[in-house]
Amino acid sequence: MKRILVTGGAGFIGSHLCERLLKEGNEVICVDNFFTGQKRNIIHLLANPYFEFIRHDICFPLYVEVDEIYNLACPASPVHYQFDPVQTTKVSVSGAINMLGLAKRVKARILQASTSEIYGDPIVHPQPEEYWGNVNPIGPRACYDEGKRCAETLFFDYCRQHNLDIKVVRIFNTYGPRMHPNDGRVVSNFIVQALKGEDITIYGDGSQTRSFCFVDDLVEGIIKMMATEKGVTGPINLGNPGEFSILELAEMVIKLTKTKSKIVFKPLPKDDPKRRRPDITKAKEILDWQPTVPLEEGLKRTIEYFKSTLNL
Ligand code: NAD
Ligand code: UDP
């Protein structure tokens, strides 16, 4: 039995990860300050004697004894990470330093939840790990993009300088049950709007693309990465290579919810990336991993979740 720390464990991805790690017979310590996480994401785990919750902000040091650390704590949706941009950079950078320091002290393996945002508004398409990205360092997304880029730098410097056993995964847009209904991300926005019969808000003309990965697929990839031998550091892209325009996504949500909602077009936010699709050659080769849940099926499961939580 391993003792595993999951920071951001009460969040969308973190709660699925905690659940999966417990199922596999591990002891899980979940650390979260509930900035964007929700108690109801983990409430069903609290009775499990192998699950422990600590309310803590990872910008402050943490002293626990663990074998592995998954570092997921950080707001992930543009609305939330732009709410307090200084704190977003702090959690990415100071939070990473604290978790890396902890890993060094207890000699734990540590995985960083990095992001496709480190590629910015990419000029290379699809994005392989070798691409260094096209990030505006002073724009509204920079607090997140540059924070996550600096966290990657710290991970690799701790590896080179202190021989730390690190893993870095670059997560592309992920969706599924337990997304926060108000977090402003496109999948949750469209589904909630459709279920409430409200207008579906497309930013720009809807021609921008994203690649959407169902959360169960992503968690499988993250766990496979953690299980690789020392020296396999990544960074490795994890995402679904199926690429859809935002307009296509809106039409799919309208079809699946059978809503009468109408599409409305709103201004495109500044620095909104035009295209995004992962090159997952490395994940296939090194992890023997690729997504299995098609977008339509994942959307159906997410729609069911929102139907039950919104009481519609
Ligand atoms: P989320 O907002 O649901 O989860 C983040 C969790 O971190 C929340 O529970 C929040 O309360 C917690 N948190 C934030 N600041 C904290 C702090 N200072 N101390 C302790 N806890 C803190 O987002 P998510 O989608 O589950 O994302 C999880 C991780 O995956 C993030 O690091 C994010 O950057 C990364 N990621 C997510 C996506 C995606 O599409 N969902 C894509 C790329 C990367
Ligand atoms: N978007 C949209 N309507 C919404 C929310 C988002 O058209 O109600 C667009 C957004 O401008 C972006 C894409 O959907 O082009 C994905 O946005 P999200 O915030 O989910 O994630 P991002 O990949 O931009 O971080």
Tab-separated table of C-alpha atoms and ligand atoms in Angstrom:
chain	number	residue	atom	x	y	z
A	1	MET	CA	0.000	0.000	0.000
A	2	LYS	CA	1.401	3.397	-1.017
A	3	ARG	CA	0.609	6.643	0.783
A	4	ILE	CA	-0.190	9.190	-1.898
A	5	LEU	CA	-0.686	12.952	-1.663
A	6	VAL	CA	-3.041	14.607	-4.158
A	7	THR	CA	-2.984	18.420	-4.054
A	8	GLY	CA	-6.125	19.947	-5.533
A	9	GLY	CA	-7.812	16.657	-4.690
A	10	ALA	CA	-11.257	18.223	-4.151
A	11	GLY	CA	-11.273	19.649	-7.655
A	12	PHE	CA	-12.704	18.203	-10.827
A	13	ILE	CA	-9.776	16.017	-11.976
A	14	GLY	CA	-8.315	15.592	-8.470
A	15	SER	CA	-11.452	14.005	-7.039
A	16	HIS	CA	-11.558	11.400	-9.824
A	17	LEU	CA	-7.874	10.712	-9.254
A	18	CYS	CA	-8.344	10.262	-5.459
A	19	GLU	CA	-11.231	7.872	-6.115
A	20	ARG	CA	-9.203	5.807	-8.565
A	21	LEU	CA	-6.117	5.645	-6.307
A	22	LEU	CA	-8.274	4.435	-3.395
A	23	LYS	CA	-9.866	1.777	-5.634
A	24	GLU	CA	-6.391	0.513	-6.461
A	25	GLY	CA	-5.707	-0.061	-2.747
A	26	ASN	CA	-3.682	3.040	-1.862
A	27	GLU	CA	-3.901	5.388	1.077
A	28	VAL	CA	-4.749	8.904	-0.126
A	29	ILE	CA	-4.108	12.263	1.513
A	30	CYS	CA	-6.126	14.938	-0.268
A	31	VAL	CA	-5.012	18.537	0.216
A	32	ASP	CA	-7.190	21.408	-0.968
A	33	ASN	CA	-8.149	24.948	0.084
A	34	PHE	CA	-11.528	24.771	-1.717
A	35	PHE	CA	-10.730	27.787	-3.894
A	36	THR	CA	-12.417	26.111	-6.864
A	37	GLY	CA	-12.904	22.627	-5.444
A	38	GLN	CA	-16.096	21.468	-3.796
A	39	LYS	CA	-16.733	19.348	-0.729
A	40	ARG	CA	-19.376	17.393	-2.591
A	41	ASN	CA	-16.695	16.110	-5.003
A	42	ILE	CA	-15.100	14.123	-2.182
A	43	ILE	CA	-17.927	13.689	0.319
A	44	HIS	CA	-18.415	10.058	-0.725
A	45	LEU	CA	-14.751	9.357	0.085
A	46	LEU	CA	-14.709	10.819	3.604
A	47	ALA	CA	-15.981	7.628	5.265
A	48	ASN	CA	-13.120	5.594	3.763
A	49	PRO	CA	-10.490	5.043	6.496
A	50	TYR	CA	-7.755	5.143	3.861
A	51	PHE	CA	-8.801	8.647	2.764
A	52	GLU	CA	-7.706	11.731	4.663
A	53	PHE	CA	-8.585	15.335	3.854
A	54	ILE	CA	-6.432	18.317	4.854
A	55	ARG	CA	-7.673	21.872	4.240
A	56	HIS	CA	-4.459	23.649	3.312
A	57	ASP	CA	-3.115	26.225	0.848
A	58	ILE	CA	-0.015	24.798	-0.848
A	59	CYS	CA	1.533	28.273	-1.011
A	60	PHE	CA	2.483	27.425	2.576
A	61	PRO	CA	4.793	24.534	3.487
A	62	LEU	CA	3.271	21.166	4.256
A	63	TYR	CA	4.792	18.407	6.359
A	64	VAL	CA	3.480	14.912	5.642
A	65	GLU	CA	5.167	11.575	4.975
A	66	VAL	CA	4.220	10.177	1.573
A	67	ASP	CA	5.554	7.950	-1.215
A	68	GLU	CA	4.088	9.824	-4.175
A	69	ILE	CA	2.751	13.322	-4.852
A	70	TYR	CA	0.326	14.375	-7.596
A	71	ASN	CA	0.470	18.185	-7.759
A	72	LEU	CA	-2.852	19.373	-9.194
A	73	ALA	CA	-3.638	22.377	-6.982
A	74	CYS	CA	-4.293	25.376	-9.222
A	75	PRO	CA	-7.455	26.955	-10.599
A	76	ALA	CA	-7.804	25.758	-14.181
A	77	SER	CA	-10.594	27.684	-15.855
A	78	PRO	CA	-9.807	31.129	-17.343
A	79	VAL	CA	-12.587	32.759	-15.269
A	80	HIS	CA	-11.177	31.380	-12.030
A	81	TYR	CA	-7.470	31.800	-12.710
A	82	GLN	CA	-8.008	35.401	-13.856
A	83	PHE	CA	-10.068	36.233	-10.738
A	84	ASP	CA	-6.880	36.607	-8.640
A	85	PRO	CA	-4.012	36.393	-11.147
A	86	VAL	CA	-1.262	37.064	-8.590
A	87	GLN	CA	-2.489	34.139	-6.495
A	88	THR	CA	-2.585	31.964	-9.645
A	89	THR	CA	1.114	32.550	-10.294
A	90	LYS	CA	1.832	32.070	-6.590
A	91	VAL	CA	0.111	28.696	-6.392
A	92	SER	CA	1.883	27.534	-9.551
A	93	VAL	CA	5.342	28.701	-8.472
A	94	SER	CA	5.429	28.816	-4.638
A	95	GLY	CA	3.097	25.821	-4.505
A	96	ALA	CA	5.439	23.857	-6.773
A	97	ILE	CA	8.492	24.856	-4.702
A	98	ASN	CA	6.767	23.685	-1.511
A	99	MET	CA	5.687	20.378	-3.030
A	100	LEU	CA	9.111	19.795	-4.608
A	101	GLY	CA	10.741	20.561	-1.253
A	102	LEU	CA	8.437	18.042	0.379
A	103	ALA	CA	9.275	15.438	-2.290
A	104	LYS	CA	12.977	16.054	-1.749
A	105	ARG	CA	12.716	15.703	2.032
A	106	VAL	CA	10.725	12.459	1.993
A	107	LYS	CA	12.260	11.144	-1.292
A	108	ALA	CA	8.847	10.886	-2.946
A	109	ARG	CA	8.127	10.632	-6.647
A	110	ILE	CA	6.272	13.774	-7.798
A	111	LEU	CA	4.026	14.451	-10.793
A	112	GLN	CA	3.097	17.891	-12.050
A	113	ALA	CA	-0.239	18.583	-13.739
A	114	SER	CA	1.012	20.931	-16.444
A	115	THR	CA	-1.104	22.147	-19.312
A	116	SER	CA	-1.455	22.628	-23.044
A	117	GLU	CA	-1.555	26.348	-22.166
A	118	ILE	CA	2.223	26.295	-22.002
A	119	TYR	CA	2.025	26.160	-25.841
A	120	GLY	CA	0.018	29.431	-25.760
A	121	ASP	CA	-1.577	30.313	-29.098
A	122	PRO	CA	0.412	27.673	-30.987
A	123	ILE	CA	2.057	28.235	-34.356
A	124	VAL	CA	2.885	24.506	-34.675
A	125	HIS	CA	-0.136	22.226	-35.104
A	126	PRO	CA	-0.770	19.653	-33.648
A	127	GLN	CA	1.495	20.354	-30.679
A	128	PRO	CA	4.351	17.930	-29.964
A	129	GLU	CA	6.229	18.138	-26.656
A	130	GLU	CA	9.295	19.579	-28.448
A	131	TYR	CA	7.378	22.736	-29.358
A	132	TRP	CA	8.357	25.604	-27.043
A	133	GLY	CA	5.121	27.498	-27.463
A	134	ASN	CA	3.881	30.968	-28.295
A	135	VAL	CA	2.856	32.626	-25.035
A	136	ASN	CA	2.129	36.299	-24.429
A	137	PRO	CA	4.018	36.907	-21.154
A	138	ILE	CA	2.014	40.002	-20.190
A	139	GLY	CA	-1.525	39.114	-21.278
A	140	PRO	CA	-4.499	38.078	-19.135
A	141	ARG	CA	-3.716	34.361	-19.534
A	142	ALA	CA	-0.045	34.807	-18.584
A	143	CYS	CA	-0.596	34.309	-14.827
A	144	TYR	CA	-1.586	30.727	-15.597
A	145	ASP	CA	0.536	30.011	-18.689
A	146	GLU	CA	3.765	31.473	-17.312
A	147	GLY	CA	3.065	30.105	-13.811
A	148	LYS	CA	2.741	26.606	-15.254
A	149	ARG	CA	5.823	27.114	-17.458
A	150	CYS	CA	7.849	28.179	-14.423
A	151	ALA	CA	6.555	25.153	-12.504
A	152	GLU	CA	7.896	22.913	-15.297
A	153	THR	CA	11.253	24.711	-15.040
A	154	LEU	CA	11.321	24.087	-11.288
A	155	PHE	CA	10.489	20.412	-11.746
A	156	PHE	CA	13.341	19.924	-14.208
A	157	ASP	CA	15.805	21.912	-12.081
A	158	TYR	CA	14.928	19.864	-8.988
A	159	CYS	CA	15.505	16.775	-11.108
A	160	ARG	CA	18.909	17.962	-12.407
A	161	GLN	CA	20.062	19.618	-9.172
A	162	HIS	CA	18.669	17.205	-6.565
A	163	ASN	CA	18.100	14.036	-8.599
A	164	LEU	CA	14.387	14.184	-7.821
A	165	ASP	CA	12.128	11.569	-9.413
A	166	ILE	CA	9.812	13.854	-11.423
A	167	LYS	CA	6.997	13.337	-13.944
A	168	VAL	CA	5.388	16.121	-15.988
A	169	VAL	CA	2.156	15.681	-17.934
A	170	ARG	CA	0.725	18.394	-20.167
A	171	ILE	CA	-3.034	18.085	-19.920
A	172	PHE	CA	-5.250	19.258	-22.792
A	173	ASN	CA	-8.896	20.350	-22.290
A	174	THR	CA	-10.563	17.752	-20.075
A	175	TYR	CA	-14.262	17.489	-19.245
A	176	GLY	CA	-16.671	15.259	-17.382
A	177	PRO	CA	-18.778	14.907	-14.229
A	178	ARG	CA	-17.798	17.182	-11.297
A	179	MET	CA	-16.774	20.144	-13.438
A	180	HIS	CA	-17.883	23.235	-11.551
A	181	PRO	CA	-21.156	24.461	-13.100
A	182	ASN	CA	-19.992	28.105	-12.933
A	183	ASP	CA	-16.361	27.727	-13.811
A	184	GLY	CA	-16.857	29.225	-17.247
A	185	ARG	CA	-15.233	26.455	-19.242
A	186	VAL	CA	-16.821	25.768	-22.550
A	187	VAL	CA	-18.201	22.259	-21.961
A	188	SER	CA	-19.804	23.058	-18.596
A	189	ASN	CA	-21.082	26.430	-19.859
A	190	PHE	CA	-22.753	24.950	-22.940
A	191	ILE	CA	-24.336	22.023	-21.067
A	192	VAL	CA	-25.641	24.177	-18.202
A	193	GLN	CA	-26.983	26.786	-20.657
A	194	ALA	CA	-28.652	24.085	-22.760
A	195	LEU	CA	-30.254	22.389	-19.747
A	196	LYS	CA	-31.563	25.697	-18.409
A	197	GLY	CA	-32.858	26.740	-21.844
A	198	GLU	CA	-30.579	29.791	-21.835
A	199	ASP	CA	-28.667	31.180	-24.832
A	200	ILE	CA	-25.524	29.239	-25.726
A	201	THR	CA	-22.645	31.724	-25.681
A	202	ILE	CA	-20.050	31.222	-28.389
A	203	TYR	CA	-17.074	33.556	-28.029
A	204	GLY	CA	-15.904	34.796	-31.421
A	205	ASP	CA	-17.293	33.057	-34.509
A	206	GLY	CA	-16.837	29.572	-33.051
A	207	SER	CA	-14.184	28.551	-35.586
A	208	GLN	CA	-11.492	28.191	-32.882
A	209	THR	CA	-10.790	24.536	-32.092
A	210	ARG	CA	-10.130	22.463	-28.996
A	211	SER	CA	-9.583	18.756	-28.306
A	212	PHE	CA	-11.689	17.382	-25.484
A	213	CYS	CA	-10.610	14.438	-23.317
A	214	PHE	CA	-13.016	12.595	-21.011
A	215	VAL	CA	-11.818	12.661	-17.403
A	216	ASP	CA	-11.635	8.847	-16.959
A	217	ASP	CA	-9.255	8.607	-19.928
A	218	LEU	CA	-7.115	11.400	-18.539
A	219	VAL	CA	-6.857	9.860	-15.058
A	220	GLU	CA	-5.761	6.570	-16.624
A	221	GLY	CA	-2.956	8.425	-18.462
A	222	ILE	CA	-1.834	10.298	-15.344
A	223	ILE	CA	-1.624	7.065	-13.334
A	224	LYS	CA	0.293	5.311	-16.127
A	225	MET	CA	2.776	8.185	-16.181
A	226	MET	CA	3.326	7.982	-12.432
A	227	ALA	CA	4.030	4.249	-12.811
A	228	THR	CA	6.888	4.717	-15.300
A	229	GLU	CA	10.415	4.055	-14.080
A	230	LYS	CA	12.678	6.773	-12.696
A	231	GLY	CA	14.158	8.842	-15.499
A	232	VAL	CA	10.982	8.889	-17.560
A	233	THR	CA	10.264	12.521	-16.794
A	234	GLY	CA	8.150	13.691	-19.702
A	235	PRO	CA	6.852	16.213	-20.432
A	236	ILE	CA	4.166	14.084	-22.029
A	237	ASN	CA	0.995	15.368	-23.689
A	238	LEU	CA	-2.238	13.817	-22.408
A	239	GLY	CA	-5.350	14.677	-24.358
A	240	ASN	CA	-7.761	13.499	-26.992
A	241	PRO	CA	-6.499	14.218	-30.520
A	242	GLY	CA	-10.057	14.567	-31.880
A	243	GLU	CA	-10.321	18.253	-32.827
A	244	PHE	CA	-13.639	20.127	-32.866
A	245	SER	CA	-14.579	23.737	-33.495
A	246	ILE	CA	-16.465	25.447	-30.682
A	247	LEU	CA	-19.427	25.787	-33.060
A	248	GLU	CA	-19.402	22.002	-33.640
A	249	LEU	CA	-19.339	21.472	-29.883
A	250	ALA	CA	-22.322	23.794	-29.401
A	251	GLU	CA	-24.276	21.946	-32.091
A	252	MET	CA	-23.465	18.584	-30.494
A	253	VAL	CA	-24.635	19.775	-27.064
A	254	ILE	CA	-27.858	21.149	-28.606
A	255	LYS	CA	-28.509	17.799	-30.308
A	256	LEU	CA	-27.794	15.671	-27.220
A	257	THR	CA	-29.803	17.810	-24.780
A	258	LYS	CA	-32.616	18.407	-27.303
A	259	THR	CA	-32.683	21.992	-26.015
A	260	LYS	CA	-34.527	24.891	-27.566
A	261	SER	CA	-31.628	27.193	-26.625
A	262	LYS	CA	-30.293	29.445	-29.380
A	263	ILE	CA	-26.638	30.117	-30.144
A	264	VAL	CA	-25.495	33.717	-29.546
A	265	PHE	CA	-22.093	35.132	-30.462
A	266	LYS	CA	-20.059	37.152	-27.916
A	267	PRO	CA	-16.658	38.878	-28.214
A	268	LEU	CA	-13.636	36.599	-28.265
A	269	PRO	CA	-11.513	36.972	-25.078
A	270	LYS	CA	-8.007	38.402	-25.552
A	271	ASP	CA	-5.270	35.872	-26.448
A	272	ASP	CA	-7.814	33.056	-26.895
A	273	PRO	CA	-5.854	30.302	-28.708
A	274	LYS	CA	-7.130	29.630	-32.239
A	275	ARG	CA	-6.296	25.935	-32.455
A	276	ARG	CA	-5.316	23.235	-30.062
A	277	ARG	CA	-4.733	19.530	-30.595
A	278	PRO	CA	-2.232	17.265	-28.856
A	279	ASP	CA	0.295	15.137	-30.660
A	280	ILE	CA	0.081	12.038	-28.425
A	281	THR	CA	2.721	9.909	-30.177
A	282	LYS	CA	4.862	9.878	-27.003
A	283	ALA	CA	1.958	8.886	-24.727
A	284	LYS	CA	1.127	6.018	-27.090
A	285	GLU	CA	4.729	4.804	-27.261
A	286	ILE	CA	5.864	5.353	-23.675
A	287	LEU	CA	2.619	4.801	-21.743
A	288	ASP	CA	0.714	2.614	-24.191
A	289	TRP	CA	-2.111	5.094	-23.612
A	290	GLN	CA	-4.728	6.705	-25.778
A	291	PRO	CA	-8.224	8.005	-25.075
A	292	THR	CA	-11.103	5.575	-25.532
A	293	VAL	CA	-14.224	7.672	-24.857
A	294	PRO	CA	-15.618	9.460	-27.944
A	295	LEU	CA	-16.785	13.058	-27.425
A	296	GLU	CA	-20.453	12.237	-27.916
A	297	GLU	CA	-20.415	9.504	-25.276
A	298	GLY	CA	-18.473	11.624	-22.780
A	299	LEU	CA	-20.857	14.517	-23.326
A	300	LYS	CA	-23.849	12.246	-22.638
A	301	ARG	CA	-22.295	11.195	-19.315
A	302	THR	CA	-21.527	14.816	-18.418
A	303	ILE	CA	-25.056	15.931	-19.346
A	304	GLU	CA	-26.486	13.235	-17.031
A	305	TYR	CA	-24.271	14.526	-14.202
A	306	PHE	CA	-25.409	18.128	-14.649
A	307	LYS	CA	-29.049	17.033	-14.938
A	308	SER	CA	-28.817	15.321	-11.561
A	309	THR	CA	-26.853	18.071	-9.761
A	310	LEU	CA	-28.832	21.011	-11.148
A	311	ASN	CA	-32.109	19.228	-10.309
A	312	LEU	CA	-33.484	19.795	-13.809
B	1	NAD	P1	-10.197	22.531	-10.493
B	1	NAD	O1	-10.243	24.023	-10.354
B	1	NAD	O2	-11.468	21.781	-10.434
B	1	NAD	O3	-9.205	21.904	-9.433
B	1	NAD	C1	-8.128	22.583	-8.842
B	1	NAD	C2	-8.164	22.315	-7.349
B	1	NAD	O4	-7.044	22.956	-6.736
B	1	NAD	C3	-9.419	22.878	-6.665
B	1	NAD	O5	-10.001	21.895	-5.857
B	1	NAD	C4	-8.894	24.051	-5.857
B	1	NAD	O6	-9.680	24.336	-4.729
B	1	NAD	C5	-7.488	23.587	-5.540
B	1	NAD	N1	-6.580	24.686	-5.223
B	1	NAD	C6	-6.402	25.837	-5.898
B	1	NAD	N2	-5.471	26.583	-5.302
B	1	NAD	C7	-5.028	25.882	-4.232
B	1	NAD	C8	-4.075	26.126	-3.213
B	1	NAD	N3	-3.360	27.257	-3.188
B	1	NAD	N4	-3.875	25.179	-2.278
B	1	NAD	C9	-4.588	24.030	-2.275
B	1	NAD	N5	-5.518	23.755	-3.209
B	1	NAD	C10	-5.732	24.664	-4.174
B	1	NAD	O7	-9.442	22.246	-11.872
B	1	NAD	P2	-9.144	20.867	-12.625
B	1	NAD	O8	-9.707	20.995	-13.971
B	1	NAD	O9	-9.460	19.710	-11.792
B	1	NAD	O10	-7.564	20.983	-12.785
B	1	NAD	C11	-6.651	20.264	-11.975
B	1	NAD	C12	-5.227	20.505	-12.461
B	1	NAD	O11	-5.106	20.067	-13.813
B	1	NAD	C13	-4.808	21.967	-12.428
B	1	NAD	O12	-3.467	22.048	-12.005
B	1	NAD	C14	-4.919	22.400	-13.857
B	1	NAD	O13	-4.030	23.436	-14.160
B	1	NAD	C15	-4.588	21.123	-14.604
B	1	NAD	N6	-5.193	21.111	-15.946
B	1	NAD	C16	-6.543	20.945	-16.108
B	1	NAD	C17	-7.084	20.977	-17.386
B	1	NAD	C18	-8.549	20.777	-17.651
B	1	NAD	O14	-8.976	20.857	-18.805
B	1	NAD	N7	-9.375	20.492	-16.685
B	1	NAD	C19	-6.248	21.190	-18.493
B	1	NAD	C20	-4.891	21.399	-18.271
B	1	NAD	C21	-4.374	21.327	-16.998
B	2	UDP	N1	-15.857	29.490	-25.040
B	2	UDP	C1	-17.065	29.840	-25.652
B	2	UDP	N2	-18.158	30.008	-24.865
B	2	UDP	C2	-18.146	29.826	-23.526
B	2	UDP	C3	-16.922	29.451	-22.906
B	2	UDP	C4	-15.797	29.304	-23.693
B	2	UDP	O1	-17.136	30.011	-26.875
B	2	UDP	O2	-19.207	29.991	-22.893
B	2	UDP	C5	-14.678	29.290	-25.896
B	2	UDP	C6	-13.405	30.004	-25.427
B	2	UDP	O3	-13.351	31.320	-25.939
B	2	UDP	C7	-12.334	29.108	-26.015
B	2	UDP	C8	-12.946	27.704	-25.951
B	2	UDP	O4	-14.351	27.915	-25.840
B	2	UDP	O5	-12.096	29.438	-27.357
B	2	UDP	C9	-12.456	26.873	-24.782
B	2	UDP	O6	-12.575	27.652	-23.611
B	2	UDP	P1	-12.282	27.107	-22.150
B	2	UDP	O7	-12.457	28.266	-21.236
B	2	UDP	O8	-13.105	25.900	-21.903
B	2	UDP	O9	-10.766	26.611	-22.171
B	2	UDP	P2	-9.398	27.148	-22.821
B	2	UDP	O10	-9.004	26.054	-23.728
B	2	UDP	O11	-9.636	28.425	-23.570
B	2	UDP	O12	-8.500	27.336	-21.656
